[in-house]
mmCIF file of C-alpha atoms in Angstrom:
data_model
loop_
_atom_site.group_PDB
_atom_site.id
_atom_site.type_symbol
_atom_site.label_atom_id
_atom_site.label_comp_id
_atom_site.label_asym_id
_atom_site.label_seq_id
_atom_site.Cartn_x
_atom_site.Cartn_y
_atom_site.Cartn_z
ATOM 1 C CA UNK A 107 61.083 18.008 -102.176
ATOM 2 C CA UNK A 108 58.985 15.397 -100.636
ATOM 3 C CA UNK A 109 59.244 11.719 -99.508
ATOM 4 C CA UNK A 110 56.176 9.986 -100.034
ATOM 5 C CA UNK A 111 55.211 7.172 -97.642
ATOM 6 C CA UNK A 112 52.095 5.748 -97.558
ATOM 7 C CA UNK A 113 50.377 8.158 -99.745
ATOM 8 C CA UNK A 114 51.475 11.104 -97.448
ATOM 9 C CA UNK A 115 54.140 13.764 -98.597
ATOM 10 C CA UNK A 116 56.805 14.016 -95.775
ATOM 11 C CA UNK A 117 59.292 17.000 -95.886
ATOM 12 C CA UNK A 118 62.577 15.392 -95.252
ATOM 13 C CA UNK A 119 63.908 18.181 -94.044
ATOM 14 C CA UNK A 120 65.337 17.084 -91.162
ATOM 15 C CA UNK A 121 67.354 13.883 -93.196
ATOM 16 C CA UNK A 122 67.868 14.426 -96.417
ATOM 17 C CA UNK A 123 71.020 15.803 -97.991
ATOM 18 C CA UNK A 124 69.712 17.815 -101.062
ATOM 19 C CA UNK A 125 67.868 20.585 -98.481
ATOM 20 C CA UNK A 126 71.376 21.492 -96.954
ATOM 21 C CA UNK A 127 73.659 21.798 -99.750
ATOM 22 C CA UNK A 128 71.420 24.488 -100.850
ATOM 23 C CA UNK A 129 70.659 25.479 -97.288
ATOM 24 C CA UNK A 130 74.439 26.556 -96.990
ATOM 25 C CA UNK A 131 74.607 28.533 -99.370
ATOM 26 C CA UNK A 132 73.641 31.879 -98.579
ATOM 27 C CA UNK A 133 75.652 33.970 -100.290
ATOM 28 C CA UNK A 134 78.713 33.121 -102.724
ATOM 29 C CA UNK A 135 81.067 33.264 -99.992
ATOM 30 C CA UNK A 136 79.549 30.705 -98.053
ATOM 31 C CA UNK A 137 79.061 28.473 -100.822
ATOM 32 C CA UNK A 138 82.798 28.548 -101.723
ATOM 33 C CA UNK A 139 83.827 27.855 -98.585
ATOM 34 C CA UNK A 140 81.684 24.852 -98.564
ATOM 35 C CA UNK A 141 82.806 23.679 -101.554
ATOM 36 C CA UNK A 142 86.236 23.549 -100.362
ATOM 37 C CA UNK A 143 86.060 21.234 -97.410
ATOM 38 C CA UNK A 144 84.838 17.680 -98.409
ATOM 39 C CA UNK A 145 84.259 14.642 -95.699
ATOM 40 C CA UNK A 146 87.193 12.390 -96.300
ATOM 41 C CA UNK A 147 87.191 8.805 -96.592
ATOM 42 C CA UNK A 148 88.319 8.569 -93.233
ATOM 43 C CA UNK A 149 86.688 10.835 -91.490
ATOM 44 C CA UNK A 150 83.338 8.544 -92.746
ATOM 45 C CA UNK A 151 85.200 5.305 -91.443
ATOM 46 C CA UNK A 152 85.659 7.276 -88.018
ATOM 47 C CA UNK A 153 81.910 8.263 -87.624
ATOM 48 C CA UNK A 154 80.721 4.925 -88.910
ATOM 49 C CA UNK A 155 82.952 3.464 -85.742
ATOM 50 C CA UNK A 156 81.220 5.413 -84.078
ATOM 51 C CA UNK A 157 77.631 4.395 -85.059
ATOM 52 C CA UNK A 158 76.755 7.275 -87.321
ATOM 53 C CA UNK A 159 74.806 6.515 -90.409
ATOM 54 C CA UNK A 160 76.836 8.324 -92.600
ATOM 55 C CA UNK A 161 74.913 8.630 -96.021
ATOM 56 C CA UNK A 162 73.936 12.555 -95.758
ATOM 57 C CA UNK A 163 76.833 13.390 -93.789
ATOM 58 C CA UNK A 164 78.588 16.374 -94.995
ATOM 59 C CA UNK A 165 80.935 19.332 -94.066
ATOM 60 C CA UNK A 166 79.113 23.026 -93.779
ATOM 61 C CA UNK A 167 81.148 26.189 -93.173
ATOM 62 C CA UNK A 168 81.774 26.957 -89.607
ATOM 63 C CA UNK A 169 80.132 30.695 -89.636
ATOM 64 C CA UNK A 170 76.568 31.885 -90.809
ATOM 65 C CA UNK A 171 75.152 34.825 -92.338
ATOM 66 C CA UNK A 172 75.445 36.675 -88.773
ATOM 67 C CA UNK A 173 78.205 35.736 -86.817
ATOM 68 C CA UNK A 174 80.426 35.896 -90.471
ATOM 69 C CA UNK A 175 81.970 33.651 -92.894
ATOM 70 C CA UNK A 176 84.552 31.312 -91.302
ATOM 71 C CA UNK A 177 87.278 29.263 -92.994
ATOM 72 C CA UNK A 178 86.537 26.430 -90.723
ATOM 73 C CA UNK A 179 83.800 23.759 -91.105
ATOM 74 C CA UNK A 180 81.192 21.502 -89.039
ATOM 75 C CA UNK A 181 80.095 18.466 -89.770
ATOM 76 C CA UNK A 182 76.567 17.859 -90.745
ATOM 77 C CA UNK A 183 74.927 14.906 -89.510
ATOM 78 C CA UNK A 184 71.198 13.710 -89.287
ATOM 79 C CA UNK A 185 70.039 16.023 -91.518
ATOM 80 C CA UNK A 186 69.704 19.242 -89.057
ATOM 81 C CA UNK A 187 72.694 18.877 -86.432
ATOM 82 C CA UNK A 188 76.135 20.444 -86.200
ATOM 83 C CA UNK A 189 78.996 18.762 -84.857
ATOM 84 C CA UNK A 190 82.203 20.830 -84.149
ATOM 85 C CA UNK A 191 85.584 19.568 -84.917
ATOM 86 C CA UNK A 192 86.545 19.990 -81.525
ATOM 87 C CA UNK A 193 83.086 17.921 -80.615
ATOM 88 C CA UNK A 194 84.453 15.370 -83.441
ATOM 89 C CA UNK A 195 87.605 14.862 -81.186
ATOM 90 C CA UNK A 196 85.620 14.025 -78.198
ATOM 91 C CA UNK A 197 83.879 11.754 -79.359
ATOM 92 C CA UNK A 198 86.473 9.391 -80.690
ATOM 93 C CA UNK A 199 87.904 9.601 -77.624
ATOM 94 C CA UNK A 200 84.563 8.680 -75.541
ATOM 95 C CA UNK A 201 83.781 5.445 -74.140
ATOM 96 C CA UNK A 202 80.571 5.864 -74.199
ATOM 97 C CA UNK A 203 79.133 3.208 -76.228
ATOM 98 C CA UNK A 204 75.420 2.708 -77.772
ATOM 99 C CA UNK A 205 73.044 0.888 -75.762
ATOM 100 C CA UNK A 206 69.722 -0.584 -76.998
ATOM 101 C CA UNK A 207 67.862 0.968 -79.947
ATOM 102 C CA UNK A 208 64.191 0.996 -79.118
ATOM 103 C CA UNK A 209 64.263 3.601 -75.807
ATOM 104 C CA UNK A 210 61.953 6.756 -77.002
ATOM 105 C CA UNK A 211 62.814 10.273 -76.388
ATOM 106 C CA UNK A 212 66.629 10.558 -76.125
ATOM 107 C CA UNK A 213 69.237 13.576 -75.147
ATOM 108 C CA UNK A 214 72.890 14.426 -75.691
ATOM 109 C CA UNK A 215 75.261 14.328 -72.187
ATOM 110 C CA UNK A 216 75.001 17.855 -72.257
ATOM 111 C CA UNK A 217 72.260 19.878 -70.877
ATOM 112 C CA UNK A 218 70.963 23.409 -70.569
ATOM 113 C CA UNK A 219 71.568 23.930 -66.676
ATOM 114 C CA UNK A 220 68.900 25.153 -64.943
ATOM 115 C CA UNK A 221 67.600 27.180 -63.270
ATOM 116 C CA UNK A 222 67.635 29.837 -66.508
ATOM 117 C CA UNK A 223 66.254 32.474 -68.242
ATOM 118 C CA UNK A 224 66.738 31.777 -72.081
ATOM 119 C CA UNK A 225 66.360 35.024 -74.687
ATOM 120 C CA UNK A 226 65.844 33.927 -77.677
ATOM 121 C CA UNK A 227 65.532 36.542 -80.792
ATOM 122 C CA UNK A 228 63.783 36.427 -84.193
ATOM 123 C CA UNK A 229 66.219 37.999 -86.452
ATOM 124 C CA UNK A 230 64.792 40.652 -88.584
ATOM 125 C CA UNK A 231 67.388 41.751 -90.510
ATOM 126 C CA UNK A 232 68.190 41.619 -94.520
ATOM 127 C CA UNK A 233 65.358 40.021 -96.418
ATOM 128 C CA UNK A 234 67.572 37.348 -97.100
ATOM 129 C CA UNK A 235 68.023 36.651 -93.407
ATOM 130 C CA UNK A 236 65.392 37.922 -91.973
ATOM 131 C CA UNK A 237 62.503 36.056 -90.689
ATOM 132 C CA UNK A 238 59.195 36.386 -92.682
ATOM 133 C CA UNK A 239 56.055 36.804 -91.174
ATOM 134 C CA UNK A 240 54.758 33.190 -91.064
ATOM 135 C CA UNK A 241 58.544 32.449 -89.270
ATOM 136 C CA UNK A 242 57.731 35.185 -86.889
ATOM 137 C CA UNK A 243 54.306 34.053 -85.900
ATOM 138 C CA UNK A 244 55.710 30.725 -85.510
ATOM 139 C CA UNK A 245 58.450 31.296 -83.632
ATOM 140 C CA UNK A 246 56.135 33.350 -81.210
ATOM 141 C CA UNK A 247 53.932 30.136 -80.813
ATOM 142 C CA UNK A 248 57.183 27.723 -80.364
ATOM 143 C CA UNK A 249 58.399 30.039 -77.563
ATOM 144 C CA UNK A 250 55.169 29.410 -76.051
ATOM 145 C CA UNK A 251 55.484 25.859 -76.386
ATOM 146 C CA UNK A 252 58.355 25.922 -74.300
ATOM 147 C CA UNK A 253 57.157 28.220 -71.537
ATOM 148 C CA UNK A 254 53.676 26.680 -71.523
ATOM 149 C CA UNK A 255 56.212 23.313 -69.784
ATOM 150 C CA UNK A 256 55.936 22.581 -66.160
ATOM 151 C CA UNK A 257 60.185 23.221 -66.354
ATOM 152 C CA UNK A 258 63.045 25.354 -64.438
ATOM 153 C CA UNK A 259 63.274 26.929 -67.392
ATOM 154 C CA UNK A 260 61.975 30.509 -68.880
ATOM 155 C CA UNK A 261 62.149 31.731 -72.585
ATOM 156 C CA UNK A 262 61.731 35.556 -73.761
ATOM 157 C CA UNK A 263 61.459 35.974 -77.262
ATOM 158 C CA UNK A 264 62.554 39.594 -79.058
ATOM 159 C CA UNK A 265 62.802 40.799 -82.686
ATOM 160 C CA UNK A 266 64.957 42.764 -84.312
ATOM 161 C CA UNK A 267 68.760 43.005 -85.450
ATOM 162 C CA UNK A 268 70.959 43.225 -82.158
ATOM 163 C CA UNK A 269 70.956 40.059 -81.365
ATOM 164 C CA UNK A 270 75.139 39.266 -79.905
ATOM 165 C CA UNK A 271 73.355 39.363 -75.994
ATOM 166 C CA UNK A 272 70.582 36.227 -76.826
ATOM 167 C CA UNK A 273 71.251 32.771 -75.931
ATOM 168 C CA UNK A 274 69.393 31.679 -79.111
ATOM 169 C CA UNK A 275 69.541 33.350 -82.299
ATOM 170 C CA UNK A 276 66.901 32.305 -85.403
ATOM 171 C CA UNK A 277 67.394 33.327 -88.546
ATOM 172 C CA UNK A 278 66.025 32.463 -92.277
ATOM 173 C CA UNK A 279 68.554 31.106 -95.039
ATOM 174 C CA UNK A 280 67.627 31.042 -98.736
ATOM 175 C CA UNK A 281 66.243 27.436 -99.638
ATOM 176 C CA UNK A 282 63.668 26.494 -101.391
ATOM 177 C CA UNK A 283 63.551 23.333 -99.163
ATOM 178 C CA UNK A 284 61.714 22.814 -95.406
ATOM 179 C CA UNK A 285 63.384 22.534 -92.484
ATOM 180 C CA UNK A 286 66.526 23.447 -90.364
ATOM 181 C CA UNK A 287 69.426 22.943 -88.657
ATOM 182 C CA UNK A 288 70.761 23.390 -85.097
ATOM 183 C CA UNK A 289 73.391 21.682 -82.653
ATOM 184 C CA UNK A 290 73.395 21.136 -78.371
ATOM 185 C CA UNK A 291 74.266 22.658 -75.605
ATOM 186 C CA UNK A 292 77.538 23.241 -73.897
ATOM 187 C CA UNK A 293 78.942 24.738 -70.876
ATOM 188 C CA UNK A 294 75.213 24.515 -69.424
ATOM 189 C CA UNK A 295 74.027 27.063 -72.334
ATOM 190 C CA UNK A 296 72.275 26.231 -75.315
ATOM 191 C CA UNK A 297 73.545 26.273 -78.903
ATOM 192 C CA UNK A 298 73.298 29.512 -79.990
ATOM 193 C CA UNK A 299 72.108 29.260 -83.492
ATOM 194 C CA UNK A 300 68.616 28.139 -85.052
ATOM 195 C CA UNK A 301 68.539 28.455 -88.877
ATOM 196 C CA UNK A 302 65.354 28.178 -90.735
ATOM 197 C CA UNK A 303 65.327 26.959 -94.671
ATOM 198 C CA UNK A 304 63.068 30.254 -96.450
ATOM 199 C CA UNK A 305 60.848 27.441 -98.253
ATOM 200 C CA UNK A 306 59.869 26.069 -94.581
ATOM 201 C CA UNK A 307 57.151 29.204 -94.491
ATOM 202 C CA UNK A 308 54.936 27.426 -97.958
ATOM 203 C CA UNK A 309 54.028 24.393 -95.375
ATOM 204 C CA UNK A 310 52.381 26.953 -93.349
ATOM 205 C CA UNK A 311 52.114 28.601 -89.954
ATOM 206 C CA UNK A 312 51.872 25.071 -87.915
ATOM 207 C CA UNK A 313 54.910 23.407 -89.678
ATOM 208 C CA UNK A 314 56.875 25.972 -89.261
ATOM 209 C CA UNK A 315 56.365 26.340 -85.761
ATOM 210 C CA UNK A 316 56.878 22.601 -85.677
ATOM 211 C CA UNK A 317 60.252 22.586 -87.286
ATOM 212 C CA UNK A 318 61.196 25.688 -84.664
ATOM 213 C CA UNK A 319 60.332 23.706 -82.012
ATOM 214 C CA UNK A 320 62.001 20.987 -83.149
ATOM 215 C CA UNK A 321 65.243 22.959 -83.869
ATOM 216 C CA UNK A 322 65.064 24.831 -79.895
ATOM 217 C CA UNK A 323 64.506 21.208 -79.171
ATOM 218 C CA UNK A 324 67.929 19.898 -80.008
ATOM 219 C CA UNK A 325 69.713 23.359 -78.679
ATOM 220 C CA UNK A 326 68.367 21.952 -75.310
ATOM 221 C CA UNK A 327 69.794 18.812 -75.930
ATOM 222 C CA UNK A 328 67.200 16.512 -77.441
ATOM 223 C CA UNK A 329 67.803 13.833 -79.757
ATOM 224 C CA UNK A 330 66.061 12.390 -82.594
ATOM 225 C CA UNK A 331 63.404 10.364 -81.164
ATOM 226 C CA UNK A 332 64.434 7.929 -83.852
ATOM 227 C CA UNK A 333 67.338 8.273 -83.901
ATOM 228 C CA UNK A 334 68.300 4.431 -83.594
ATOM 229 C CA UNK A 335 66.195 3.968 -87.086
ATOM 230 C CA UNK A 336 65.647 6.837 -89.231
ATOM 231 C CA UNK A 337 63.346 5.050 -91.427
ATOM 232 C CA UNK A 338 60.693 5.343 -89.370
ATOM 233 C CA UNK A 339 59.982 8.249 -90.190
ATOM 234 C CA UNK A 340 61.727 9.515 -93.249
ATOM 235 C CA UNK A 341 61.398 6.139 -95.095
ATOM 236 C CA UNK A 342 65.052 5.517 -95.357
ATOM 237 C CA UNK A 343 68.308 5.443 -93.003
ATOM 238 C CA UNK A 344 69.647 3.917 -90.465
ATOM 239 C CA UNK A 345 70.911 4.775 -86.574
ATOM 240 C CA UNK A 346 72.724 7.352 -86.265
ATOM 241 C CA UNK A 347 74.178 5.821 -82.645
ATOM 242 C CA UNK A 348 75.431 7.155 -79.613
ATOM 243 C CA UNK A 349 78.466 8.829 -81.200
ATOM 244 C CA UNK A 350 79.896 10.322 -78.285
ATOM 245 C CA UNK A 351 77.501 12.793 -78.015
ATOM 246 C CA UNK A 352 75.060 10.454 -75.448
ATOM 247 C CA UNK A 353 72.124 8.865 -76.613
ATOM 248 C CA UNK A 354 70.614 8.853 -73.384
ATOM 249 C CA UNK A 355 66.741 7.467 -72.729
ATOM 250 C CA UNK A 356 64.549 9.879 -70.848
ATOM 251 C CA UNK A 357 63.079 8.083 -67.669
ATOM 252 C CA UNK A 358 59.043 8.046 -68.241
ATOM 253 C CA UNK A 359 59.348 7.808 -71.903
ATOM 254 C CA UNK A 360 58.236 4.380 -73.020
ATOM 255 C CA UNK A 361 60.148 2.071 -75.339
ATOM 256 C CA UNK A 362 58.635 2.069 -78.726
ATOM 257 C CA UNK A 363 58.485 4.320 -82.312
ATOM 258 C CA UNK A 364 56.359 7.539 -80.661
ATOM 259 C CA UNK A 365 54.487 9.073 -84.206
ATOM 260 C CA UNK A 366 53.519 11.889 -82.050
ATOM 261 C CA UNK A 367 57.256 13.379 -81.093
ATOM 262 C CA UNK A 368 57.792 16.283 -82.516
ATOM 263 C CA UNK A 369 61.652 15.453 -82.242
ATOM 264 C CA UNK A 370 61.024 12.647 -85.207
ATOM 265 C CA UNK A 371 64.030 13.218 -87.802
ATOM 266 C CA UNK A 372 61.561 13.814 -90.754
ATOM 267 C CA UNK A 373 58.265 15.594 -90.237
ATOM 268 C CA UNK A 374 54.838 16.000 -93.073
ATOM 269 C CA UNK A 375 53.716 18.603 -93.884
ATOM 270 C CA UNK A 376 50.631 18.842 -92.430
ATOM 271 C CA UNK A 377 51.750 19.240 -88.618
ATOM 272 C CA UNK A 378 50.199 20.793 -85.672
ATOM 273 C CA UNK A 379 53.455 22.447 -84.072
ATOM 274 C CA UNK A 380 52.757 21.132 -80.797
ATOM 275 C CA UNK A 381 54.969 18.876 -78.413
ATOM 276 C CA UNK A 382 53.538 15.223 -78.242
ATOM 277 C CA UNK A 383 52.939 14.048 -75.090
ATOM 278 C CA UNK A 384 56.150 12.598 -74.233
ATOM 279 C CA UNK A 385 58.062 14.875 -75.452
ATOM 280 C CA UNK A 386 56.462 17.458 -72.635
ATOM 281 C CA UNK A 387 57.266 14.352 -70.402
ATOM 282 C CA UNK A 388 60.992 13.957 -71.337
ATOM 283 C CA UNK A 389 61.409 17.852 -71.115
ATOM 284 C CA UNK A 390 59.797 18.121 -67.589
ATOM 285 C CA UNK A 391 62.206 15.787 -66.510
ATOM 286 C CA UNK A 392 65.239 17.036 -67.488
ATOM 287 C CA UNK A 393 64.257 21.044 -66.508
#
């Protein structure tokens, strides 16, 4: 699946809809239990007041291959990012409004505190969930991304099975498509849970690593870089607002669409894997 602008295929995996219906459903459990739960009229008229673009907003079951199947949902918003009921509430109730929508790199209200040792683990489990080798290498070389930051902040990375004692947990789920999905931190920990679509691995090593990044990225508690205008750089969509959730701009970042973020909502599939510029900027001020 591919969204060609200017001559250039761009995975959309980070924005459109089609990769996560299939990317939720793992087994035939999951699946049902997606099936079941559908985004109300409503609900869409509550996250539009709240400035979500809501045209690939849908509900995802609450558990994962690991932690179980759940009865509860998420919601599933921008493509890649989980939003709990419970954070649902909140932000309705938030007066927090959006400001401005050209600031550049962006993060939620909530922050990893610091400072912190963060173990991360490369599940290696079933060969349904289990990371393949190109997921392994690049998780390896998005680890060092993060460590290689001037930060407060230090990342070990594992593989193997036992994985209920790591702060981050990534793990494969069968889908032909590219890309992933994660959520943000809370209680001054970061989300827990990286998934990883199985077709990410045909883009090669240095996507992969790029959409790893990208997912760790947002467990920290970074934004979409364009997040005010999704079009430019999927092609289509609009801005996804504050919602609650804090659409914050990053002192030293500068105003302006940054091509080089890897924290864009939709990435091509020729990318390096490595942080643009500002993006190491916006991190090293925050950790």
């Amino acid at each position: 699946m591919f969204n060609l602008l200017n001559n250039k295929p761009h995975v959309v995996a980070f924005a459109v809809m089609a990769f996560f219906v299939s990317a939720c459903s793992q087994t035939d459990d999951f699946q049902s239990t997606a099936k079941k739960d559908v985004v109300t009229g409503a609900e869409m008229e509550q996250f539009e007041s709240l400035g979500f673009d809501v045209s690939d907003i849908q509900k995802v079951p609450a558990g994962n291959p690991l932690s179980g199947v759940s009865d509860d949902y998420n919601f599933l918003l921008e493509g890649d990012i989980t939003i709990t009921p419970e954070n649902f509430s909140a932000m309705l109730e938030s007066s927090v409004a959006h400001n401005g929508v050209c600031g550049e790199q962006y993060r939620t209200n909530n922050l990893v505190s610091t400072p912190q040792t963060i173990s991360v683990i490369g599940y290696t489990g079933n060969n349904v969930n289990g990371l393949d080798n190109t997921m392994q290498t690049a998780l390896s070389w998005a680890v060092a991304n993060y460590n290689a930051l001037n930060t407060n902040l230090n990342f070990t990375l594992n593989y193997g099975t036992n994985y209920n004692a790591y702060d981050i947990v990534v793990y494969r789920v069968s889908n032909s498509g590219g890309g992933g999905q994660a959520g943000f931190p809370s209680g001054g920990r970061p989300y827990k849970w990286v998934q990883i679509n199985s077709g990410t691995s045909s883009y090669g090593t240095n996507t992969t690593e790029h959409v790893i990044t990208h997912e760790i990225g947002h467990c920290l508690g970074l934004r979409h870089t364009d997040y005010f205008n999704r079009s430019l750089s999927c092609g289509s969509g609009g801005n996804e607002g504050d919602g609650g959730i804090g659409a914050n701009h990053i002192p030293g970042t500068p105003t302006g669409f940054d091509a080089n973020s890897i924290m864009l909502s939709c990435f091509s599939a020729g990318e390096d894997g490595e942080f643009g510029y500002y993006d190491r900027v916006a991190l090293e001020y925050l950790y």
